[in-house]
Tab-separated table of C-alpha atoms in Angstrom:
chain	number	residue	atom	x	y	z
K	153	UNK	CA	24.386	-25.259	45.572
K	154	UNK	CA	22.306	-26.785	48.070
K	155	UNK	CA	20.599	-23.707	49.039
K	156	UNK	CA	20.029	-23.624	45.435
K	157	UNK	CA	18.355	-26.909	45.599
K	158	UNK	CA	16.088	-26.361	48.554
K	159	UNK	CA	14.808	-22.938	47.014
K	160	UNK	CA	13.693	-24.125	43.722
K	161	UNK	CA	11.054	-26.469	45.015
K	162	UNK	CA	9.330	-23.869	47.084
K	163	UNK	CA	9.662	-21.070	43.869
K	164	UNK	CA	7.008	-22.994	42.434
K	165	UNK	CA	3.962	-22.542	42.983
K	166	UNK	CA	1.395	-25.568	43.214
K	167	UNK	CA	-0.465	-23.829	40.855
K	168	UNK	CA	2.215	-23.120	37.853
K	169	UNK	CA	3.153	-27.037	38.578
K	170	UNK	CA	-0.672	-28.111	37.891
K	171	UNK	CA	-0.488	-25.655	34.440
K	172	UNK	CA	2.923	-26.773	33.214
K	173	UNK	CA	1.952	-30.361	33.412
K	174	UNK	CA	-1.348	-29.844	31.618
K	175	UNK	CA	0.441	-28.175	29.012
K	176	UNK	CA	2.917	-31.195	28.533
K	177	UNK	CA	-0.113	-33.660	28.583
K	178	UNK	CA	-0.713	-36.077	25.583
K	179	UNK	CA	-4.487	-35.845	26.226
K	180	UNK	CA	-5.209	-32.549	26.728
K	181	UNK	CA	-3.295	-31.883	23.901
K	182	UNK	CA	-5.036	-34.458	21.346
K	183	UNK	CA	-7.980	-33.624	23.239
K	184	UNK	CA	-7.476	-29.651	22.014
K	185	UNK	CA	-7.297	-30.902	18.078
K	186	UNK	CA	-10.165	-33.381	18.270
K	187	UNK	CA	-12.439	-29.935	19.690
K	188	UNK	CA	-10.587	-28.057	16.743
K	189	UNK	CA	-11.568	-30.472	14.122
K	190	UNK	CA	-14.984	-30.532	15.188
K	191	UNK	CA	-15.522	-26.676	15.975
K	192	UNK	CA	-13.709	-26.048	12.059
K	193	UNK	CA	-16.352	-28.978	10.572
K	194	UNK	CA	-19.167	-27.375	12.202
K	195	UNK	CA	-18.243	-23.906	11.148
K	196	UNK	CA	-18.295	-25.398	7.745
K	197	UNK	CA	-21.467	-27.078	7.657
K	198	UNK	CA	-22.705	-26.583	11.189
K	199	UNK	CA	-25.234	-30.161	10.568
K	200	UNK	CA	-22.052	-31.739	11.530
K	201	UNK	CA	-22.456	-30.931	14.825
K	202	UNK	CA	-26.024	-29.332	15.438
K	203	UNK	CA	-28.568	-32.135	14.163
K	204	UNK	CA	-29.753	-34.769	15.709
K	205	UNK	CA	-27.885	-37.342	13.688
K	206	UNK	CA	-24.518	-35.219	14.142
K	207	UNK	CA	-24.811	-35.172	17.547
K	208	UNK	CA	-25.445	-39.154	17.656
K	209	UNK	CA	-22.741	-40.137	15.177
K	210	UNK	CA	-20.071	-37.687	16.773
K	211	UNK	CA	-21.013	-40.110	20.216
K	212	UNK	CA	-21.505	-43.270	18.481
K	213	UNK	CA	-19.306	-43.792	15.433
K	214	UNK	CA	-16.287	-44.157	17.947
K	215	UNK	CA	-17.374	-46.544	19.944
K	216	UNK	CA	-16.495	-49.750	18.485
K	217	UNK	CA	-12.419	-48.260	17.487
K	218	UNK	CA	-12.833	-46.365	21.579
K	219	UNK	CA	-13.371	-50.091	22.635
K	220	UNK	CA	-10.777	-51.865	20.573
K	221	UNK	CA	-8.223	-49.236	21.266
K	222	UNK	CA	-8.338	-49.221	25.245
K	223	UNK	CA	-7.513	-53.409	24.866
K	224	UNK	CA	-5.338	-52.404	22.686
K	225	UNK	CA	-3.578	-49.884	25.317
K	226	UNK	CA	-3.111	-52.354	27.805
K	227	UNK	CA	-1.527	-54.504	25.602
K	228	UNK	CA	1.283	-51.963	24.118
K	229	UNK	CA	1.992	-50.936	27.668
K	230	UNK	CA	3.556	-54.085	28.212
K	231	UNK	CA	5.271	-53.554	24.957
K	232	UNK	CA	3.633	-56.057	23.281
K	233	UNK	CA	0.831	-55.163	20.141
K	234	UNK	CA	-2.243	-57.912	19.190
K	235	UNK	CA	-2.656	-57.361	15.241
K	236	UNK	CA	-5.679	-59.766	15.997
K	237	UNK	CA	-8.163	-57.671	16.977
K	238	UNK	CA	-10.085	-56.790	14.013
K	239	UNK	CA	-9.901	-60.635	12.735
K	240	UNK	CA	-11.685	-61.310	16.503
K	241	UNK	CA	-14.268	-58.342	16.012
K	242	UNK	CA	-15.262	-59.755	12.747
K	243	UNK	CA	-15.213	-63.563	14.040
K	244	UNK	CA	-17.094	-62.746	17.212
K	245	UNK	CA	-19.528	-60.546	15.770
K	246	UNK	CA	-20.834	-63.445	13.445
K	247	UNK	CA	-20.528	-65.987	16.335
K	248	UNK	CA	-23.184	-63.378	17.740
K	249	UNK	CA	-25.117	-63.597	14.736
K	250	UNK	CA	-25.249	-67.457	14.933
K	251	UNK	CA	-26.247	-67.411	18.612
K	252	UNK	CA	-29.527	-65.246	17.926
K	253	UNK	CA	-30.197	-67.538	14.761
K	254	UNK	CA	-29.525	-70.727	16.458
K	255	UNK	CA	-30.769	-70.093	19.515
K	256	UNK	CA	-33.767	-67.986	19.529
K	257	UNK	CA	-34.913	-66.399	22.528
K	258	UNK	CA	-31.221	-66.342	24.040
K	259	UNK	CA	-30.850	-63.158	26.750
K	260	UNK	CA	-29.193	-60.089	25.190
K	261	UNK	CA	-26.967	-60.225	28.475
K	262	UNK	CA	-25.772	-63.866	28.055
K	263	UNK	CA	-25.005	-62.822	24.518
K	264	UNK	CA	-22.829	-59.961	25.736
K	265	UNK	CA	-21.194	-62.426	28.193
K	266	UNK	CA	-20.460	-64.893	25.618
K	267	UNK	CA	-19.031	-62.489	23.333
K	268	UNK	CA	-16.448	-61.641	25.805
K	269	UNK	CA	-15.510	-65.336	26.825
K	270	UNK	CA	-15.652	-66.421	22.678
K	271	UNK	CA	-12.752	-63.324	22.555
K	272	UNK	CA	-10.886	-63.590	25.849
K	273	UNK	CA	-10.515	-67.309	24.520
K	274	UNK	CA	-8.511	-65.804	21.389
K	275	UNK	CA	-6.763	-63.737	23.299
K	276	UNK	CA	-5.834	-66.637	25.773
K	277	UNK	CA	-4.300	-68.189	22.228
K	278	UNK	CA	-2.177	-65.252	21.720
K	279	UNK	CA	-0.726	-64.502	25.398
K	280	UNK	CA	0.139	-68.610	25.719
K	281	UNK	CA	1.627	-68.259	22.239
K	282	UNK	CA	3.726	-65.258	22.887
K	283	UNK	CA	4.561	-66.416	26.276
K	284	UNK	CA	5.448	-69.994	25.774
K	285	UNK	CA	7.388	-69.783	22.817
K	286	UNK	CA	8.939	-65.918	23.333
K	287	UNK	CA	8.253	-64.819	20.013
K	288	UNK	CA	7.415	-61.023	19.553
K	289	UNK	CA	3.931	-60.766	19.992
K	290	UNK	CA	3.859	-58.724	16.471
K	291	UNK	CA	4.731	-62.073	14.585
K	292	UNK	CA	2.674	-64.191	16.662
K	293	UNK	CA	-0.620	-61.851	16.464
K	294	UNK	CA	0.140	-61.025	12.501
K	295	UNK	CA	0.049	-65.208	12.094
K	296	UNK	CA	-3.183	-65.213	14.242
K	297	UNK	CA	-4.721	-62.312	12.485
K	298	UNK	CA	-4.857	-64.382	9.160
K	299	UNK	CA	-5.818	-68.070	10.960
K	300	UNK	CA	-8.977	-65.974	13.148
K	301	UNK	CA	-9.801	-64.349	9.465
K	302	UNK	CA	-9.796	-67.339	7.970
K	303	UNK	CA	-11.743	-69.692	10.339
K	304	UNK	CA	-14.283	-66.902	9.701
K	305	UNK	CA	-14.430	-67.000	6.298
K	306	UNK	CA	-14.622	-71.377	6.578
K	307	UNK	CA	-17.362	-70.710	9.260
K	308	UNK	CA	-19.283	-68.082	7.201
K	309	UNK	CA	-18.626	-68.466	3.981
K	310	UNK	CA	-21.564	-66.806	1.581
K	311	UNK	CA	-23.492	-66.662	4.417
K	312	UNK	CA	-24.277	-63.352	6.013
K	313	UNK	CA	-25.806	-62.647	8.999
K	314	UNK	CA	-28.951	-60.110	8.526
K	315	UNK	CA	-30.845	-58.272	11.035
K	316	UNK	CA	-33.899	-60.345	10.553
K	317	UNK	CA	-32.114	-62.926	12.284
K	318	UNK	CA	-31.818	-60.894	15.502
K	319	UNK	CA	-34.254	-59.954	17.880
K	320	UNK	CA	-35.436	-55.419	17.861
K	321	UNK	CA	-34.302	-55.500	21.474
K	322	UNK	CA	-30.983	-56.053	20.711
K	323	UNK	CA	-30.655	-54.251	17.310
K	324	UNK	CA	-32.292	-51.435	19.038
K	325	UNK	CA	-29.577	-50.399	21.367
K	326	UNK	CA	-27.834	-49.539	18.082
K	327	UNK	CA	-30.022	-46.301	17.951
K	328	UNK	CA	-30.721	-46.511	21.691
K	329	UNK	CA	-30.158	-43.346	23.394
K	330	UNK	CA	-29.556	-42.203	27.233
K	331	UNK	CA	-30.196	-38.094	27.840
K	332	UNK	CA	-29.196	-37.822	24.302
K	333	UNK	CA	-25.726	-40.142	24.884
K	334	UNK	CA	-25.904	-43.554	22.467
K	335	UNK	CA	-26.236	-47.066	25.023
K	336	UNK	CA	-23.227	-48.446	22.905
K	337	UNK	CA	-21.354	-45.118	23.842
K	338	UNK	CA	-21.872	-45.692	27.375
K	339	UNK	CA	-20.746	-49.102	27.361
K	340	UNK	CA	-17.493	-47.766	25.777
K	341	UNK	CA	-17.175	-45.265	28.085
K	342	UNK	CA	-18.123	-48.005	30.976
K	343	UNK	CA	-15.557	-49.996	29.639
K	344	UNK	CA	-12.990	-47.041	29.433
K	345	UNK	CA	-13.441	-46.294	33.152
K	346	UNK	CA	-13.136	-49.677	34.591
K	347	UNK	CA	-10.066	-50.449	32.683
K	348	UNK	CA	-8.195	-46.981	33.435
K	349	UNK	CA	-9.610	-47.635	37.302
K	350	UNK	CA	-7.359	-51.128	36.734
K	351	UNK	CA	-4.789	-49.788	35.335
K	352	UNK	CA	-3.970	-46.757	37.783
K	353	UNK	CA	-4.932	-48.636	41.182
K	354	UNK	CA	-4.752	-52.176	41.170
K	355	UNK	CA	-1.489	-53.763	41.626
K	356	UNK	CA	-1.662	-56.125	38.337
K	357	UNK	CA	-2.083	-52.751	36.114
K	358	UNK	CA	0.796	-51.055	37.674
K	359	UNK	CA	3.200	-54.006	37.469
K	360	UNK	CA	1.726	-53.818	33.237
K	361	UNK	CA	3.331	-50.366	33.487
K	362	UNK	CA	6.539	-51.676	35.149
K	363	UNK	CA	6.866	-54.758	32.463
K	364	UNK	CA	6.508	-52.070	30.035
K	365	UNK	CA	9.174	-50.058	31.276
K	366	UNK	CA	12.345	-52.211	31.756
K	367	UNK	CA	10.808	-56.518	31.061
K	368	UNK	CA	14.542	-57.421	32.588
K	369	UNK	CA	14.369	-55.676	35.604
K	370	UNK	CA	10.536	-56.863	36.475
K	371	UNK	CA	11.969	-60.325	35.946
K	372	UNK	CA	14.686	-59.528	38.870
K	373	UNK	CA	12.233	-57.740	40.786
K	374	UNK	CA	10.017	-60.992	41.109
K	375	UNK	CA	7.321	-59.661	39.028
K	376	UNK	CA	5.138	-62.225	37.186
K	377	UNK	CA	5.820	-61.086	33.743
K	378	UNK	CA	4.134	-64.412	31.925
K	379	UNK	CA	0.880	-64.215	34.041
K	380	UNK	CA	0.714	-60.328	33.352
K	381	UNK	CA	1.406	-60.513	29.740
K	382	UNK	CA	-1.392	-63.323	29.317
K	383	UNK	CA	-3.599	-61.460	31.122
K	384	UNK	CA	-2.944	-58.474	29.107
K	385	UNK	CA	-4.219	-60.349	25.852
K	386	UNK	CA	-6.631	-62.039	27.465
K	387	UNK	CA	-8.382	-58.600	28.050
K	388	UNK	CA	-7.364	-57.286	24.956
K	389	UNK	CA	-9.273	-60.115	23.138
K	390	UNK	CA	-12.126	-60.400	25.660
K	391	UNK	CA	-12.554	-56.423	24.637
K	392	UNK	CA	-12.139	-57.308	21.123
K	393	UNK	CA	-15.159	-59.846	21.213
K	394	UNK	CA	-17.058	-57.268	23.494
K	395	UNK	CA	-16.484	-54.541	20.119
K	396	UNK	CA	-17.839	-57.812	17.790
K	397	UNK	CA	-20.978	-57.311	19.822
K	398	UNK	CA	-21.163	-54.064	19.706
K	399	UNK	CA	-20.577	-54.123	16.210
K	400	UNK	CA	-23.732	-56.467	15.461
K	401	UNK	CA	-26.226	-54.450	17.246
K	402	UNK	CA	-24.503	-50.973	15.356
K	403	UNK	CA	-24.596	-52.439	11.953
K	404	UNK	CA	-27.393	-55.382	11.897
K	405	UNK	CA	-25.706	-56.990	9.526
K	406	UNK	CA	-22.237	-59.281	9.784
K	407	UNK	CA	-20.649	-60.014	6.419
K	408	UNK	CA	-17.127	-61.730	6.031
K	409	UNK	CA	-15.056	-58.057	5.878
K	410	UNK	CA	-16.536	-57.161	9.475
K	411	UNK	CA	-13.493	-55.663	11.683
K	412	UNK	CA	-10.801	-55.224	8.173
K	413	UNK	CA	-8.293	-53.206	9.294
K	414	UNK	CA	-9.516	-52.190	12.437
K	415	UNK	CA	-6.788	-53.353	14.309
K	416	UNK	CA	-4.152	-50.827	12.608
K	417	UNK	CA	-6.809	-48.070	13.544
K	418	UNK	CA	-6.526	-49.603	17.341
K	419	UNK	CA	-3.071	-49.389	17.082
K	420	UNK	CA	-2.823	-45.574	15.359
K	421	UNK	CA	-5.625	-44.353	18.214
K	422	UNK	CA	-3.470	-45.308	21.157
K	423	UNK	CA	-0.099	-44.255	19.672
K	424	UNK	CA	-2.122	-41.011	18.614
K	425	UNK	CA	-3.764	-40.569	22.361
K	426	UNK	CA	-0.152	-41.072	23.913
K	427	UNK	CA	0.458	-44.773	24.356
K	428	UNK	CA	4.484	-45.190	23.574
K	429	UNK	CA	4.902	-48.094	21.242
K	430	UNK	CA	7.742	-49.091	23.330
K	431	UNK	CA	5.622	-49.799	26.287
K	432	UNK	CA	5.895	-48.423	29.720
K	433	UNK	CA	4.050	-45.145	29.477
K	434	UNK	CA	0.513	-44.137	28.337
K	435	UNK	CA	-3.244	-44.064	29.004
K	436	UNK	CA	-6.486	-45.679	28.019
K	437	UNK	CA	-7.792	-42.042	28.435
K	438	UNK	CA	-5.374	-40.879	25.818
K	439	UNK	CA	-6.178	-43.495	23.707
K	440	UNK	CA	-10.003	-42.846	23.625
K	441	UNK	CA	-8.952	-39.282	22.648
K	442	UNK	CA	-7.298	-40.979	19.591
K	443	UNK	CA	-10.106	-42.673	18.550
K	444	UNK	CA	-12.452	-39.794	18.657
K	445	UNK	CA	-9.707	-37.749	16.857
K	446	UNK	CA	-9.344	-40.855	14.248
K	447	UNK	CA	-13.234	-41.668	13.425
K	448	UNK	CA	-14.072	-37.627	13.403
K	449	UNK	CA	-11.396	-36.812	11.241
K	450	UNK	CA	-12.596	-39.272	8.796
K	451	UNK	CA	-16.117	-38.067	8.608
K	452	UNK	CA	-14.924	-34.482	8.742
K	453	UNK	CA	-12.566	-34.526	5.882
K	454	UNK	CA	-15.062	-35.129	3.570
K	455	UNK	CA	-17.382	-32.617	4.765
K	456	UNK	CA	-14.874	-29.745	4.193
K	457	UNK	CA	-14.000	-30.969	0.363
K	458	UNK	CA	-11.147	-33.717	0.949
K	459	UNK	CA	-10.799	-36.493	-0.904
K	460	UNK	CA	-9.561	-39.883	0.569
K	461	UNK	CA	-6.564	-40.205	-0.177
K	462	UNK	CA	-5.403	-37.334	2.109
K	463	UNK	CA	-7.526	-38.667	4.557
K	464	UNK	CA	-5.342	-41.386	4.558
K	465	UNK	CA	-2.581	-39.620	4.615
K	466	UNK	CA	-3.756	-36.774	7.293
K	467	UNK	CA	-4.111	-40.317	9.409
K	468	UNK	CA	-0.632	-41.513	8.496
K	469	UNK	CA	0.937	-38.237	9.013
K	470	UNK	CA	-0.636	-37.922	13.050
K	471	UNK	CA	0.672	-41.373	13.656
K	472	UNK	CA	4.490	-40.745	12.286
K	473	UNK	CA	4.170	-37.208	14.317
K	474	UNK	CA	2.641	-39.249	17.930
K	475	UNK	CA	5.910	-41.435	17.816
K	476	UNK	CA	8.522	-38.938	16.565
K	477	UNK	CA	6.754	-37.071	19.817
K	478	UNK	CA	7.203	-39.543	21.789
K	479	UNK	CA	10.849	-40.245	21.195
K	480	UNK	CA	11.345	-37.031	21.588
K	481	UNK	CA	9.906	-36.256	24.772
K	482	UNK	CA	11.755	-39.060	26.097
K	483	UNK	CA	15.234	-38.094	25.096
K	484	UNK	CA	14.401	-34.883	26.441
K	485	UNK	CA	12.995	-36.723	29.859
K	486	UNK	CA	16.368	-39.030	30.016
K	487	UNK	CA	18.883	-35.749	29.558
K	488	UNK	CA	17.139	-34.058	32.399
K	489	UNK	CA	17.506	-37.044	34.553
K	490	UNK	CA	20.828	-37.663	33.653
K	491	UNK	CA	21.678	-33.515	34.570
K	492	UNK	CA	19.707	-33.954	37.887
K	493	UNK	CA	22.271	-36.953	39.053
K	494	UNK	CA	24.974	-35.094	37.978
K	495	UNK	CA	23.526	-32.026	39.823
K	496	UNK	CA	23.101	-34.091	42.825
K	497	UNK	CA	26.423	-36.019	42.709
K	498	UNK	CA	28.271	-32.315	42.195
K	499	UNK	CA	26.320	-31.419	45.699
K	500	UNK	CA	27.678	-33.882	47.336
């Protein structure tokens, strides 16, 4: 048995270990549909893809649901959701609005800054809240959801915010292109980088992953759950308020519906891209995927002769497969591991 044991390892080759994983990866796998959709759109009417406005809106459309969905990630990982985040897209994005009005001649950049501190401040709200008063975050962030929507709807009321009231410079980088790559794209993808870069390398983003994984034993271990879980939100709205930029220079325009329902879409692209609702396990890389996958098979549907309701439902149905997946894979994971410690107790 032990020779057993010793052999195995070196009967693999690093090569077949590399392939095999890549095969069971989340990402490449979503990744492999999202390039399907697109290639079977494009075959259909090939505009979709090869035109200058397909190219852009393939790039761009995403952007605001890519950026929603990586705070998002980090949030679920600790096994924890914010059903907030559209309510502080929509909020932020007219407190944008207002700024340029009010305040003419403010810097694009301090804009962009106080976006983020106007929704890391909601966030703040909704780590304290779950934290203080250990409540599951999905009844404390469903309650906030409705008070953020309706302090916007007090603040705005009939108003509407138009793009008169905002300078070209900063409405521009909604069309604003980089060697054919929209600038609101690359601030997603910015975003995406320095948040996976946390999350796989810094100490704080592992210890969200070990939260996620077992909250009891991270408590024994000394971890500091609160702080972590805060911090979690606190990113998760400061992205959020980031998106209700984004969303002003995209659009132009901020009316009172700005950001309804996005935060089930956040939610459906990182289950989608990987990100176990149970917390623990996933990636903001994965989750990106998801909302690629998500906005393109929205605008693709319709192109090949779909009508919305299966849209809908084509969306529903990836979501109820991505968990079903995932509990699978980890029943599977937890009988292997349970056969390996038998296999090495029967060594013995």
């Amino acid at each position: 048995m032990s020779d057993t044991l010793l052999v195995e390892p070196s009967a693999v080759s690093p090569t077949k270990r590399i392939v095999g994983e890549l095969l069971r990866s989340r990402e490449i796998a979503v990744g492999a549909v999202f390039v399907l959709v697109v290639a079977l759109t494009t075959i259909k009417s090939p505009s979709f893809l090869f035109s200058h406005d397909g190219w852009r809106d393939l790039l761009l459309t995403p952007c605001l649901l890519l950026i929603l969905a990586v705070g998002q990630t980090v949030v679920i990982i600790t096994r924890n959701v914010d059903l907030s985040v559209g309510s502080t897209l929509g909020l932020t994005a007219y407190f944008t609005g207002k700024l340029f009005s009010d305040h003419p001649g403010i810097p694009i950049v301090a804009v962009f800054v106080l976006g983020l501190l106007f929704g890391a401040a909601l966030g703040l709200v909704n780590g304290l809240l779950v934290s203080i008063f250990r409540v599951p975050a999905l009844v404390i962030t469903l309650g906030t959801l409705y008070i953020y929507r309706g302090i916007f709807l007090t603040w705005a009321g009939s108003d509407r915010i138009n793009a008169g009231d905002m300078p070209k410079d900063f409405l521009a980088l909604g069309t604003k292109t980089i060697l054919t790559i929209p600038v609101l794209t690359i601030i997603g993808l910015v975003v995406l980088a320095a948040v996976g870069h946390y999350l796989y390398t810094a100490r704080g983003g592992r210890e969200l992953y070990a939260i996620g994984s077992d909250p009891d034993a991270a408590v024994l271990y000394g971890l500091p759950v609160s702080k972590r879980i805060v911090g979690a939100f606190v990113l998760c709205g400061a992205l959020a308020g980031l998106a209700g930029v984004v969303y002003t220079a995209r659009y132009g325009t901020v009316s009172s519906n700005a950001g309804l329902g996005m935060e089930l879409q956040a939610v459906g692209a990182a289950v989608i891209g990987g990100v176990a609702i149970f917390g623990g396990s996933g990636t903001v890389w994965g989750a990106a995927i998801g909302a690629f996958l998500l906005v393109t098979i929205n605008r693709a549907l319709p192109v090949v002769g779909i009508s919305d309701f299966w849209q809908r439902a084509v969306v529903g149905a990836l979501i109820i497969a991505a968990v079903v997946l995932d509990r699978f894979f980890s029943a599977r994971q937890e009988r292997r591991l349970v056969a390996a410690r038998e296999e090495m107790r029967n060594a013995r």
